[in-house]
Coordinates of C-alpha atoms in Angstrom, one line a residue:
Q1449 CA -17.4 11.6 -17.5
V1450 CA -16.8 13.5 -14.3
Q1451 CA -17.1 17.3 -14.1
L1452 CA -15.0 19.3 -11.6
V1453 CA -15.5 22.9 -10.6
E1454 CA -13.1 24.7 -8.3
S1455 CA -13.8 27.7 -6.2
G1456 CA -12.3 29.7 -3.3
G1457 CA -9.2 31.2 -4.8
G1458 CA -8.3 34.8 -4.3
L1459 CA -5.7 37.4 -3.3
V1460 CA -4.3 37.1 0.2
Q1461 CA -1.3 38.2 2.2
A1462 CA 1.6 36.1 3.3
G1463 CA 0.6 34.2 6.5
D1464 CA -3.1 34.2 5.7
S1465 CA -5.3 31.1 5.1
L1466 CA -7.6 30.1 2.3
R1467 CA -9.8 27.2 1.6
L1468 CA -10.3 25.8 -1.9
S1469 CA -13.3 23.7 -2.8
C1470 CA -13.9 21.4 -5.8
A1471 CA -17.4 20.2 -6.6
A1472 CA -17.6 16.9 -8.5
S1473 CA -20.6 15.8 -10.6
G1474 CA -21.3 13.1 -13.2
R1475 CA -20.0 9.6 -12.9
T1476 CA -18.4 10.1 -9.5
F1477 CA -18.8 6.5 -8.6
S1478 CA -15.9 5.8 -10.9
V1479 CA -13.6 8.0 -9.0
Y1480 CA -11.1 6.3 -6.6
G1481 CA -9.2 9.4 -5.5
M1482 CA -8.8 13.1 -6.0
G1483 CA -6.0 15.6 -5.8
W1484 CA -4.9 19.2 -6.1
F1485 CA -2.2 20.4 -8.4
R1486 CA -0.8 23.8 -9.0
Q1487 CA 0.9 25.6 -11.8
A1488 CA 2.9 28.8 -11.3
P1489 CA 3.7 31.1 -14.2
G1490 CA 6.5 29.6 -16.4
K1491 CA 6.6 26.4 -14.4
E1492 CA 5.2 22.9 -14.8
R1493 CA 2.0 21.8 -13.1
M1494 CA 3.0 20.1 -9.8
F1495 CA 1.3 17.7 -7.4
V1496 CA 0.1 19.4 -4.1
A1497 CA -2.0 16.9 -2.3
G1498 CA -4.1 13.8 -2.9
I1499 CA -6.7 11.7 -1.1
S1500 CA -8.4 8.4 -1.6
W1501 CA -12.2 8.8 -1.8
I1502 CA -13.2 5.9 0.4
G1503 CA -10.4 5.4 3.0
G1504 CA -9.3 9.0 3.1
T1505 CA -5.6 8.2 2.8
T1506 CA -3.7 11.4 2.1
S1507 CA -0.5 12.4 0.4
Y1508 CA 1.3 15.8 0.3
A1509 CA 4.1 17.5 -1.6
D1510 CA 7.0 18.3 0.8
S1511 CA 6.6 22.0 0.1
V1512 CA 3.1 22.1 1.6
K1513 CA 3.3 19.4 4.3
G1514 CA 2.3 20.8 7.7
R1515 CA 0.6 23.8 6.1
F1516 CA -2.0 22.4 3.7
S1517 CA -4.7 19.9 4.5
I1518 CA -6.8 18.0 2.0
S1519 CA -10.2 16.6 2.9
R1520 CA -13.4 15.4 1.2
D1521 CA -17.1 15.3 1.9
N1522 CA -18.4 12.1 0.2
A1523 CA -22.0 13.1 0.7
K1524 CA -21.5 16.4 -1.1
N1525 CA -19.0 15.0 -3.6
T1526 CA -16.8 17.9 -2.7
L1527 CA -13.0 18.1 -2.2
Y1528 CA -11.3 20.7 -0.1
L1529 CA -7.8 22.1 0.3
Q1530 CA -7.2 24.1 3.5
M1531 CA -4.2 26.3 3.0
N1532 CA -2.6 27.9 6.1
S1533 CA 0.5 30.0 6.5
L1534 CA 0.5 30.9 2.9
K1535 CA 3.7 32.1 1.2
P1536 CA 4.3 34.1 -1.9
E1537 CA 5.7 30.9 -3.5
D1538 CA 2.3 29.3 -3.2
T1539 CA 1.0 31.7 -5.8
A1540 CA -0.3 29.6 -8.7
L1541 CA -3.3 28.4 -10.6
Y1542 CA -4.7 25.5 -8.5
Y1543 CA -6.4 22.6 -10.2
C1544 CA -8.7 19.9 -8.9
A1545 CA -8.3 16.5 -10.5
A1546 CA -9.9 13.0 -10.2
R1547 CA -8.4 9.6 -10.9
R1548 CA -9.8 6.1 -11.4
R1549 CA -6.6 4.6 -10.2
N1550 CA -5.9 3.7 -6.6
S1551 CA -3.0 6.0 -6.2
G1552 CA -1.1 8.7 -8.0
R1553 CA 1.0 11.8 -7.7
S1554 CA 1.7 12.4 -11.4
Q1555 CA -0.6 14.3 -13.8
D1556 CA -0.7 11.1 -15.9
D1557 CA -2.5 9.3 -13.0
Y1558 CA -5.5 11.6 -13.2
D1559 CA -8.3 11.3 -15.7
Y1560 CA -10.4 14.4 -15.1
W1561 CA -9.5 18.1 -14.5
G1562 CA -11.2 21.3 -13.4
Q1563 CA -10.5 24.7 -15.0
G1564 CA -8.5 25.9 -12.1
T1565 CA -8.8 28.7 -9.5
Q1566 CA -6.1 31.4 -9.0
V1567 CA -4.4 31.9 -5.7
T1568 CA -2.2 34.9 -5.3
V1569 CA -0.2 35.5 -2.1
S1570 CA 1.4 38.9 -1.7
S1571 CA 4.4 39.5 0.5

């Protein structure tokens, strides 16, 4: 099992920046990649960004490309999401997830999930 704990969410104004963190523990050697998803009220959980744990290959949803940046610190087993130029439509519960597969942008590609951290962007 892999345990994931997110932190860093909060209430910010439009245009502000925020950095989310996700600490991984347990059988992290089984993880090939990690990602961030988000779920706004009344909507489905959507892919935001993903990264491979070894090579660092990244992938982004079109809605955040150029504003968000995903990174990882292998030594600390920690995943980050730097969010710049935040918009009210970025308001959601943000989830960290880990996968044993070599790629994936779907929820079904991910095996482990955190509890989520709330990001609220006011206009």
